[in-house]
Short mmCIF file of C-alpha atoms in Angstrom, two decimals:
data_model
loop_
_atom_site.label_atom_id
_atom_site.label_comp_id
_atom_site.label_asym_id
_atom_site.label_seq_id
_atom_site.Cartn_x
_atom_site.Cartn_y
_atom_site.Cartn_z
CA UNK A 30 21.20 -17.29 10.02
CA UNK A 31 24.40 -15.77 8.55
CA UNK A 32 25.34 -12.07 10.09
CA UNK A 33 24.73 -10.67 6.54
CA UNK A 34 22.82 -12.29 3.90
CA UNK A 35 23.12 -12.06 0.04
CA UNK A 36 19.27 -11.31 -1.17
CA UNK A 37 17.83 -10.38 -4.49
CA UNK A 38 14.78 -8.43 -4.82
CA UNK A 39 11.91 -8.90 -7.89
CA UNK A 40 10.10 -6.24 -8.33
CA UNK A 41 8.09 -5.40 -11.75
CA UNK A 42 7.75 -1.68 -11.45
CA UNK A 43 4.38 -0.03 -12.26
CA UNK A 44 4.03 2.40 -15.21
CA UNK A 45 3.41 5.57 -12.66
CA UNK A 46 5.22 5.64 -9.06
CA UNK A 47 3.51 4.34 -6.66
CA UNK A 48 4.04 3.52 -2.72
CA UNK A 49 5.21 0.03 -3.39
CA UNK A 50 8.19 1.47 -5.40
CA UNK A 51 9.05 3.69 -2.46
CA UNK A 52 8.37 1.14 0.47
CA UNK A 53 10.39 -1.61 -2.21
CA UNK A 54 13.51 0.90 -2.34
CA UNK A 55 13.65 1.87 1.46
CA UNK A 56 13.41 -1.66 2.57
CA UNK A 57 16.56 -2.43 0.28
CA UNK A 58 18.21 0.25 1.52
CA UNK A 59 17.65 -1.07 4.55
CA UNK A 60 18.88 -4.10 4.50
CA UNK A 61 22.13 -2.77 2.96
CA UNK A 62 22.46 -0.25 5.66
CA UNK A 63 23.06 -3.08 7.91
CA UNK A 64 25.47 -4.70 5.83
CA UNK A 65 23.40 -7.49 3.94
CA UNK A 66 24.35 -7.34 -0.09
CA UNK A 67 21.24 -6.57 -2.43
CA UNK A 68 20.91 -7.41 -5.88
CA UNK A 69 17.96 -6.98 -8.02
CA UNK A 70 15.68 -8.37 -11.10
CA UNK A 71 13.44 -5.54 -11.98
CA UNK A 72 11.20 -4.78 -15.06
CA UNK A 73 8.95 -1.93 -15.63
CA UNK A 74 5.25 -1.16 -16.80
CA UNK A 75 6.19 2.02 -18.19
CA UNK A 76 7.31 0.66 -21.63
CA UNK A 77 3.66 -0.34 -22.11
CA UNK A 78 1.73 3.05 -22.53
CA UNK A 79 -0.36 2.68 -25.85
CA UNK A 80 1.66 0.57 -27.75
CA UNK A 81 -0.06 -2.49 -29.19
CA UNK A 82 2.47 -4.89 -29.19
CA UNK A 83 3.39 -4.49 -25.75
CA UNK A 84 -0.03 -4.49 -24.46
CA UNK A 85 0.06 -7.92 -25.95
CA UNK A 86 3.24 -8.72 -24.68
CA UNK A 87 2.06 -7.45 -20.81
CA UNK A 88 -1.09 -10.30 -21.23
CA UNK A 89 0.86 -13.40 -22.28
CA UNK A 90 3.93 -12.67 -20.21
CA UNK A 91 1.54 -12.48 -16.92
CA UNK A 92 0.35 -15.63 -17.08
CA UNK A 93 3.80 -17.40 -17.77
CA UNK A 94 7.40 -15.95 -18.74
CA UNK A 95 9.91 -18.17 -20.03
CA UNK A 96 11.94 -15.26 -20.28
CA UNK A 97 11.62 -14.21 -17.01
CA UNK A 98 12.15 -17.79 -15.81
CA UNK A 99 15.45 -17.77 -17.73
CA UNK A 100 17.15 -14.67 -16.36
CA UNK A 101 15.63 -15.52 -12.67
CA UNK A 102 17.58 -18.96 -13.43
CA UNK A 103 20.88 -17.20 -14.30
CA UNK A 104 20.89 -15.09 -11.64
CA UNK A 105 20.21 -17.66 -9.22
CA UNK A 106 23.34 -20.13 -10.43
CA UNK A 107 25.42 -16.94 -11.01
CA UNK A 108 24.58 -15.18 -7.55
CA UNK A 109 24.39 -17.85 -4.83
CA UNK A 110 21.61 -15.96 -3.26
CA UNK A 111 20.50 -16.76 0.77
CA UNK A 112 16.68 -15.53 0.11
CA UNK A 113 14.60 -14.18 -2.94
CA UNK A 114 12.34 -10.57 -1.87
CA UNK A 115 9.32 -10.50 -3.92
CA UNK A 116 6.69 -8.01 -4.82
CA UNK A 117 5.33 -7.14 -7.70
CA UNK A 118 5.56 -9.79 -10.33
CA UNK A 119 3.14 -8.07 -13.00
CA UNK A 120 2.63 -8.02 -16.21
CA UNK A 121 6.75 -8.87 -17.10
CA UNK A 122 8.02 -11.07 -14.10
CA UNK A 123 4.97 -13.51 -14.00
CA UNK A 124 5.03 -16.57 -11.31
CA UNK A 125 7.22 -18.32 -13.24
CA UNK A 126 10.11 -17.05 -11.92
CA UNK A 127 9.21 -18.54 -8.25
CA UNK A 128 10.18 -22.18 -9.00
CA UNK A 129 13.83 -21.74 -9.94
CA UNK A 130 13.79 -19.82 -6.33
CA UNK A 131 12.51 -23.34 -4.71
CA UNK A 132 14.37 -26.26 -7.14
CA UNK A 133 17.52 -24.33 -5.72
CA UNK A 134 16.10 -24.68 -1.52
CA UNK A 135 16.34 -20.21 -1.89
CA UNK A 136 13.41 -19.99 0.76
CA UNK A 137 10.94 -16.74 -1.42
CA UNK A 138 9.70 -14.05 1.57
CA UNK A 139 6.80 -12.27 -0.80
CA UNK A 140 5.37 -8.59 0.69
CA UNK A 141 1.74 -8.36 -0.59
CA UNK A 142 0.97 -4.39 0.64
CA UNK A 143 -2.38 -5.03 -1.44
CA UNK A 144 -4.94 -8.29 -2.45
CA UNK A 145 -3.79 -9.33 -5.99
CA UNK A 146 -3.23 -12.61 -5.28
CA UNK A 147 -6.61 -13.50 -5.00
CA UNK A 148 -8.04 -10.58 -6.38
CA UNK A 149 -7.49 -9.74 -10.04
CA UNK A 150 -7.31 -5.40 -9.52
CA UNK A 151 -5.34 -6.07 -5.99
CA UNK A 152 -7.60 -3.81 -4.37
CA UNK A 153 -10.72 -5.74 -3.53
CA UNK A 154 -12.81 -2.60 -5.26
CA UNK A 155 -15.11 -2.60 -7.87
CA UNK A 156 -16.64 0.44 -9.45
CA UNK A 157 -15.94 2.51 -6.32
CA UNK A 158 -17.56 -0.37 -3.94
CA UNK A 159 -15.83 -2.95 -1.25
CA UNK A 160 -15.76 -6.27 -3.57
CA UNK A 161 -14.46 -9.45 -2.70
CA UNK A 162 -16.84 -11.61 -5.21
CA UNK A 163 -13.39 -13.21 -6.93
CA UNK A 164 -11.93 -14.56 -3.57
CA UNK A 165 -12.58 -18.79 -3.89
CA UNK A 166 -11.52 -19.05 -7.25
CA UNK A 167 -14.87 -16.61 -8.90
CA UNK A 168 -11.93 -14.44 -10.91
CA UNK A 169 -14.57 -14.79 -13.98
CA UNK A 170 -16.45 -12.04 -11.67
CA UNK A 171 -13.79 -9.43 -13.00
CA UNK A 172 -14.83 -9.93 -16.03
CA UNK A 173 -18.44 -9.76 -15.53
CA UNK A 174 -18.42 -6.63 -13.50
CA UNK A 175 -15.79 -5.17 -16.11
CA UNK A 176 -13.52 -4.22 -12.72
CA UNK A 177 -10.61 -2.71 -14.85
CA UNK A 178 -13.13 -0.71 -17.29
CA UNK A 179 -12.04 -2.50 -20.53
CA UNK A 180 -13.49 -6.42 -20.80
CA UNK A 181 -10.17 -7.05 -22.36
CA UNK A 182 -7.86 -5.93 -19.70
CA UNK A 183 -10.07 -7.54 -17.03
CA UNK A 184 -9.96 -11.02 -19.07
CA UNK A 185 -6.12 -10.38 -18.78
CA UNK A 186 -6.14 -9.94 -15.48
CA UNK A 187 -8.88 -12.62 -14.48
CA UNK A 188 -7.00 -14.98 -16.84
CA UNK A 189 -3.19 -14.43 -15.32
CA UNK A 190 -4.94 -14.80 -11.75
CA UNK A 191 -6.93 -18.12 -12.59
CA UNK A 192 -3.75 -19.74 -14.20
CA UNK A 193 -1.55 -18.70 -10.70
CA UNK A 194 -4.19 -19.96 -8.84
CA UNK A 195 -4.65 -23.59 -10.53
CA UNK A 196 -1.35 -24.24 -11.03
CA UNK A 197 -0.34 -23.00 -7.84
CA UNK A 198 2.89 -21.42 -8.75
CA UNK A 199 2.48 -18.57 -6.14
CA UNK A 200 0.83 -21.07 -3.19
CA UNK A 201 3.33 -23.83 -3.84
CA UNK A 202 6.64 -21.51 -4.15
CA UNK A 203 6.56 -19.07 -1.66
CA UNK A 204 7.98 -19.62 1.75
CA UNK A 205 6.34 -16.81 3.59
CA UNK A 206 3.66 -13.94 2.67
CA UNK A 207 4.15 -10.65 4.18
CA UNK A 208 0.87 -8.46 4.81
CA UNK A 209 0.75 -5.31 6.71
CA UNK A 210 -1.69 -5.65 8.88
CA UNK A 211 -3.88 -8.00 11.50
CA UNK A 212 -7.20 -7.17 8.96
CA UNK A 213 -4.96 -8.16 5.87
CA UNK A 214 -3.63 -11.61 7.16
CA UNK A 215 -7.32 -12.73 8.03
CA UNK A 216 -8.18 -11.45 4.24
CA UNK A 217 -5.17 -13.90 3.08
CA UNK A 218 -6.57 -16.75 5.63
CA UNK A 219 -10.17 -16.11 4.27
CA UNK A 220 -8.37 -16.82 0.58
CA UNK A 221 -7.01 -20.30 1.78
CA UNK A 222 -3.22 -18.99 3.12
CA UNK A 223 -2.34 -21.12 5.73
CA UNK A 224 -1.66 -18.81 9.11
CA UNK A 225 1.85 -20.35 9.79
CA UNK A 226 2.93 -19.09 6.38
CA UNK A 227 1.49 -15.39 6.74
CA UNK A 228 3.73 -12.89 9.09
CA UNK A 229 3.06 -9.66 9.69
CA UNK A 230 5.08 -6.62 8.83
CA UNK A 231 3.60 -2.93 9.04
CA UNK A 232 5.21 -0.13 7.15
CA UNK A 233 7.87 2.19 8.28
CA UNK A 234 6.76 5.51 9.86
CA UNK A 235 9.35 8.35 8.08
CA UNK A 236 11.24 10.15 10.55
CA UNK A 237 9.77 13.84 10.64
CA UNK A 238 12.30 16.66 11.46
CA UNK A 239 11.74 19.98 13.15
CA UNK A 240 8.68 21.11 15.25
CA UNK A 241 5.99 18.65 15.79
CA UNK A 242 4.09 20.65 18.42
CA UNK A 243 0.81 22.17 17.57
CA UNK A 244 1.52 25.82 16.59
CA UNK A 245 0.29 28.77 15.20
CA UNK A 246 0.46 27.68 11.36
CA UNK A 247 -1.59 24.50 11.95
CA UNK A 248 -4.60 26.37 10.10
CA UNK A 249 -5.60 23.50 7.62
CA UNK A 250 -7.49 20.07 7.68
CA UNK A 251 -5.70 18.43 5.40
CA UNK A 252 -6.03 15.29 2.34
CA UNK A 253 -2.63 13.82 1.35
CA UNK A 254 -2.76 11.20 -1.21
CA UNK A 255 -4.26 10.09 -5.01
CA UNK A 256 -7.09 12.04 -5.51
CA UNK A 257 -9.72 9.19 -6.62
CA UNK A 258 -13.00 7.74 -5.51
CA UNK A 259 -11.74 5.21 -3.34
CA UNK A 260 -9.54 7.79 -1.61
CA UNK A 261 -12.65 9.14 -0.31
CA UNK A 262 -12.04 12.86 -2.43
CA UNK A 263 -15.67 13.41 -3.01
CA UNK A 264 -16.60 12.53 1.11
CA UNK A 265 -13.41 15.22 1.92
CA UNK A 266 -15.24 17.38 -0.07
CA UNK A 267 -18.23 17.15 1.32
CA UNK A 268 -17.25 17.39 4.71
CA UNK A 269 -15.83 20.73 3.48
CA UNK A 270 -18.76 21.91 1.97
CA UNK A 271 -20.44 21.30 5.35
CA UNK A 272 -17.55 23.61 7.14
CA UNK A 273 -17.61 26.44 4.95
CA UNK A 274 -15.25 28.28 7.44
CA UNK A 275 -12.69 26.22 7.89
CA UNK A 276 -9.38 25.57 5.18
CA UNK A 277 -9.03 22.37 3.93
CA UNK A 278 -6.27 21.34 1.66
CA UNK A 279 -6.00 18.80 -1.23
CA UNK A 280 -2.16 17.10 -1.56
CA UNK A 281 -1.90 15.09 -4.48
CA UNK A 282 -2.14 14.75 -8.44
CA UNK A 283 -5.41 15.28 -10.07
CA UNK A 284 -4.89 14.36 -13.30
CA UNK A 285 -6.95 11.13 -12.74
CA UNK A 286 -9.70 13.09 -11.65
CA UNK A 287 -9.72 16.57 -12.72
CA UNK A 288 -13.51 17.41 -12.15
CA UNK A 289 -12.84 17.48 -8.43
CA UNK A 290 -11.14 20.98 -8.58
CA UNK A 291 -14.42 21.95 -10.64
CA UNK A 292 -16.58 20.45 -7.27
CA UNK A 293 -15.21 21.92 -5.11
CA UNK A 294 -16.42 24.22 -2.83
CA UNK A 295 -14.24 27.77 -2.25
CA UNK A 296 -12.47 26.65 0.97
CA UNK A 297 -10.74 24.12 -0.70
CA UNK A 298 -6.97 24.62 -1.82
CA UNK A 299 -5.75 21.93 -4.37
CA UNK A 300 -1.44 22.18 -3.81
CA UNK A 301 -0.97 19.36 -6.49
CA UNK A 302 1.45 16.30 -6.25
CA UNK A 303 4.15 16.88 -3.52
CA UNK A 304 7.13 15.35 -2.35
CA UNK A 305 9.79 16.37 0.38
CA UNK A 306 10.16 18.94 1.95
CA UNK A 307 7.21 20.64 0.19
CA UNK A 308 4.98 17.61 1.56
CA UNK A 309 6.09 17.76 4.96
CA UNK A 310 4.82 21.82 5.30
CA UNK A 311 1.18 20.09 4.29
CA UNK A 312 1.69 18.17 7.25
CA UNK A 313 3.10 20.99 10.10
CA UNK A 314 0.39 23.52 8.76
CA UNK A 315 -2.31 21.28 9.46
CA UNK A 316 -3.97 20.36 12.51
CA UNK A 317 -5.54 16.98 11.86
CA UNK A 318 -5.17 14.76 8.81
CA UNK A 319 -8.91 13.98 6.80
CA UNK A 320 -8.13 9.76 5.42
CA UNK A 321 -11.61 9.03 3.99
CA UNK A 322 -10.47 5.70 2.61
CA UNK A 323 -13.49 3.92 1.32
CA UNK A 324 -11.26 0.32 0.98
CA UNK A 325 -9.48 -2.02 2.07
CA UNK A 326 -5.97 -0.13 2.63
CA UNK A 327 -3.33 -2.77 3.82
CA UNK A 328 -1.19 0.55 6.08
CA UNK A 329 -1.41 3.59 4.29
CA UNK A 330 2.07 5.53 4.27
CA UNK A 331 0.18 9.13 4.26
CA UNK A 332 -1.18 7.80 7.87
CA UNK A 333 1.63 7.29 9.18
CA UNK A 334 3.46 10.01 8.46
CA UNK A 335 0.78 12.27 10.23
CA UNK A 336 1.58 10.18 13.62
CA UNK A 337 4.85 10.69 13.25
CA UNK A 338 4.10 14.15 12.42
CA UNK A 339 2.29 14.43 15.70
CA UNK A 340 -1.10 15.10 13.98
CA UNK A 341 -4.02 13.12 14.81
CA UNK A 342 -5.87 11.23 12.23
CA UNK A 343 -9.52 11.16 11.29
CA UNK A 344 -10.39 8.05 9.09
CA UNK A 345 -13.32 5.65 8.02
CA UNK A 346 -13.79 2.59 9.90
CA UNK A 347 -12.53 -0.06 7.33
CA UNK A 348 -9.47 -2.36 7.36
CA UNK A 349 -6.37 -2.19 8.81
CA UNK A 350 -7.51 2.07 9.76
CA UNK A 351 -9.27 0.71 12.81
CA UNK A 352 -5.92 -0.98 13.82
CA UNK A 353 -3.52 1.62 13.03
CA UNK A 354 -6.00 4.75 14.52
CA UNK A 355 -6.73 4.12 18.08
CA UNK A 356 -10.52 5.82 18.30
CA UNK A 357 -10.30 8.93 20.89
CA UNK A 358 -6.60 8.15 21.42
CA UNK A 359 -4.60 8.65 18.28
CA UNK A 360 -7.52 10.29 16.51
CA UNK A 361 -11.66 9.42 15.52
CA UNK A 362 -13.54 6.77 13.15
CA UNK A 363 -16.15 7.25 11.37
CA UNK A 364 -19.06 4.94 10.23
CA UNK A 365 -18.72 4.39 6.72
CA UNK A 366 -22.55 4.54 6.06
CA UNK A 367 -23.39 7.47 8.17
CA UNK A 368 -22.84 11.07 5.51
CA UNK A 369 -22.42 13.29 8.19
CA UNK A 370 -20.58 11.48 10.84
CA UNK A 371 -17.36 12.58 8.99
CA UNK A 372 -17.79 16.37 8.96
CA UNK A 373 -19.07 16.43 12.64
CA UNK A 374 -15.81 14.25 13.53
CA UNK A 375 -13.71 17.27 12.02
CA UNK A 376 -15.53 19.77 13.49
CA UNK A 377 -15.24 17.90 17.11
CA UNK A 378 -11.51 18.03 16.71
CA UNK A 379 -10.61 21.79 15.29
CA UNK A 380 -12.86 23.32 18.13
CA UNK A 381 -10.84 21.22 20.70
CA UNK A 382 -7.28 22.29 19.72
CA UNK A 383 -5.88 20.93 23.13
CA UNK A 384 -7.76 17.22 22.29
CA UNK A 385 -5.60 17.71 18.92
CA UNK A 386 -2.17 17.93 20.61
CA UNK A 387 -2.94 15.24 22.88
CA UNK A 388 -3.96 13.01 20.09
CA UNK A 389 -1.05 13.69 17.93
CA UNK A 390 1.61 13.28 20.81
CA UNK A 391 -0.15 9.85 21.69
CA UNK A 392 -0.55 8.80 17.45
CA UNK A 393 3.52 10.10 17.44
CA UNK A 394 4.73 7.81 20.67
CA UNK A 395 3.15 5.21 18.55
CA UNK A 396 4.88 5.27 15.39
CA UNK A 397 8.34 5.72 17.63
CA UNK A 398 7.17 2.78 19.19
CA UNK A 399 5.38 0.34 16.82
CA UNK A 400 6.60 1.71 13.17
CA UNK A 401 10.46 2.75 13.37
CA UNK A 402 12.69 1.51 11.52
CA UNK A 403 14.72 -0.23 13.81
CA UNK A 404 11.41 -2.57 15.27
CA UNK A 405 10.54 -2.87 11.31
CA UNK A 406 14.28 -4.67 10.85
CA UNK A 407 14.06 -6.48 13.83
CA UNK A 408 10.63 -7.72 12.23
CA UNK A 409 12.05 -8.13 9.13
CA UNK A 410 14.88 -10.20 10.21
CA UNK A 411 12.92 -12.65 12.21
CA UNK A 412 10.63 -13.42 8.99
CA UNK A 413 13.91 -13.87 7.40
CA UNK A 414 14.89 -16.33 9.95
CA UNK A 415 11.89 -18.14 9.72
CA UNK A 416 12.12 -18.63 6.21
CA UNK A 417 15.44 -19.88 6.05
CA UNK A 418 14.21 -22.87 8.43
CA UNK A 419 11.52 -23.81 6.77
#
C-alpha cells in the first residue's frame, strides 16, 4: 500500500444532520490530515421535503440510478482513484454506483454505523420495539407492520432493499463492510455476510478539553441525544419522576417529540439542541450520563464523549452498550425489562460520588486507549490494506 492514497468518498446526505454526516466528515478529515487526497460524490435528502416530484424521484432512484452510475463512472476514469469510501447510498446514490467501483479492480471499504442493508428503516425497530422480522429476505414485513408510518414509503423502502438484495449489487461489489462493534458484525453474519469480509471499526472518542475531574458543578444526571422513543426519553423520565430531588437534564431537539416537555415532571430541564462548547458544559456539570437506548445502537457518539469526559455511563443492556460500558467499571446496566432497575442504578451512583470519579477515570483511560484517533487510523489503515489485496 502506497504512503498516501487517492480515495473518494459516497455519501448521500440525509435531509436533517445526523451522526453519520459528522463521523463521514471527521474520518475525511482524517485521512487528509495524514496526507492521503479526498475527493467526494455526495447528494443530499434535503431537496426532498414535500415536494411530489422528488418524493418520486427519491423511490425510483433507490432502487437503481443510471445517473448516479454515470457520474460514479466519470469520476472513476477521470480520478484514478486507489479505494472508493461508502456510506450512505440512499434515496439518490442507489447501489448502482458500486459496479463501476469493481469493473475498474477500485477495492469499495463500505461503513454501515446502522442495519439498512438488511433492514429496510436501518434500525432494526419497529413501532418503538427490537425487530429483526425482515433479516432472510422477509423485507415484505416492512410493509406489513407499516415500519416507516406511511405504506407507501415502507413499500419504497422494502422494494429498494429486496431489489439490492436479489441482485446482489451491495453483496457482490463491496470489498469490505465496516461495523462498529463485536454485537453489530454477528448482526451482519446472522444476515449472510461472510466474517472475512466484515472488520471492525469503533467510532472516535472527541478529545475533551479542560477539567475532567469530578467537581463542584457536577449537579445534573444528564440525557444527550434525539429526544424519541427509542432513545429511551420516556424511561429518563421516569427514572426522574422516581428521584424527585435530584436535576436531570434533557440535551437535544424536541421538535420530533414535543409532548415530552408537557410529561415531564418539574426536575427536569429541557436545554434544547446543542453543539460545542455549549454541549460540552452538559457534560462537565453532570455527574453521570442517563443512555436509555431501547435498540440496537451500533457505538453511540454521545457515549463516548462522556468517557472521554470522565463521566461514567448508565445504559440498558442491549447491543454494542454492553461492549462499550464495562458493568461496575466504566459505569452500570440495566435490564431492559425490569421498570425500576434504571432509577435505582442512578440513585446507586449520585449517593456514591467517589464510585462516580472512579468510574469516569476508568470509562476515560478507555477511550484514550481503545477510541483515539490515532488507534482509529491505525484501524482504518489496516482495513484499507486489506482491501487493496483482496
Amino acid at each position: 500500500m502506497s504512503s498516501f492514497m487517492k480515495i473518494l468518498f459516497v455519501h448521500n446526505d440525509y435531509a436533517k444532520p445526523s451522526g453519520e454526516e459528522h463521523a463521514v466528515q471527521n474520518i475525511a478529515g482524517l485521512l487528509t490530515s495524514h496526507g492521503h487526497q479526498i475527493s467526494w460524490l455526495r447528494t443530499s435528502s434535503d431537496v426532498i421535503g414535500d415536494s411530489a416530484s422528488q418524493k418520486i424521484k427519491a423511490f425510483f432512484s433507490g432502487i437503481y440510478s443510471t445517473d448516479s452510475r454515470r457520474r460514479m463512472e466519470s469520476l472513476l476514469d477521470q480520478g484514478k482513484y486507489d479505494l472508493v469510501q461508502v456510506q450512505n447510498l440512499y434515496p439518490f446514490l442507489s447501489p448502482s454506483v458500486l459496479a463501476p467501483c469493481r469493473t475498474r479492480g477500485i477495492p469499495i471499504v463500505m461503513r454501515c454505523p446502522n442495519y439498512r442493508l438488511f433492514c429496510p428503516n436501518g434500525l432494526h425497530l419497529s413501532h418503538g420495539q427490537v425487530c429483526e422480522r425482515c433479516v432472510g429476505g422477509r423485507e415484505w414485513q416492512c410493509i406489513l407492520r407499516n415500519c416507516l408510518d406511511g405504506r407507501l414509503k415502507s413499500a419504497g423502502y422494502a422494494v429498494r432493499n429486496a431489489f439490492a438484495r436479489m441482485t446482489r449489487m451491495i453483496l457482490d461489489n463491496v470489498t469490505i463492510f465496516v461495523v462498529l462493534s463485536e454485537f453489530q458484525k454477528r448482526r451482519f453474519m446472522d444476515a449472510g455476510i461472510p466474517a472475512e469480509r466484515i472488520e471492525i471499526l469503533p467510532n472516535i472518542a472527541p478529545k475533551m478539553d479542560g477539567n475532567v475531574d469530578e467537581n463542584d458543578e457536577s449537579d445534573a444526571i444528564s440525557f444527550v441525544g434525539r429526544v424519541s422513543p427509542e432513545k429511551g426519553i420516556l424511561e429518563f423520565l421516569d427514572a426522574a419522576r422516581k428521584l424527585p430531588r435530584n436535576r436531570f437534564v434533557v440535551a437535544g431537539s424536541t421538535d420530533a417529540m414535543p409532548e415530552v416537555t408537557r410529561l415531564a415532571p418539574a426536575n427536569v430541564e429541557f436545554t434544547g439542541f446543542l453543539r460545542g462548547k455549549d454541549l460540552d458544559d452538559i457534560f462537565y456539570r453532570s455527574r453521570l450520563l442517563v443512555f436509555p437506548s431501547l435498540w440496537f445502537e451500533g457505538f453511540p457518539n454521545v457515549v463516548a464523549q462522556a468517557m472521554a469526559c470522565g463521566k461514567p455511563v448508565v445504559a440498558m443492556k442491549i447491543g454494542a452498550l454492553a461492549e462499550i460500558v464495562e458493568d461496575g467499571k466504566t459505569g452500570l446496566l440495566c435490564d431492559l425489562e425490569d421498570r425500576d432497575e434504571l432509577a435505582q442504578k442512578i440513585d446507586f451512583l449520585w449517593n456514591r460520588p467517589d464510585l462516580c470519579r472512579e468510574m469516569g477515570k476508568a470509562g476515560r483511560e478507555k477511550a484514550l486507549a481503545e477510541y483515539s484517533e490515532e488507534k482509529f487510523y491505525s484501524r482504518l489503515m489496516k482495513i484499507y490494506e486489506k482491501a487493496l489485496k483482496r
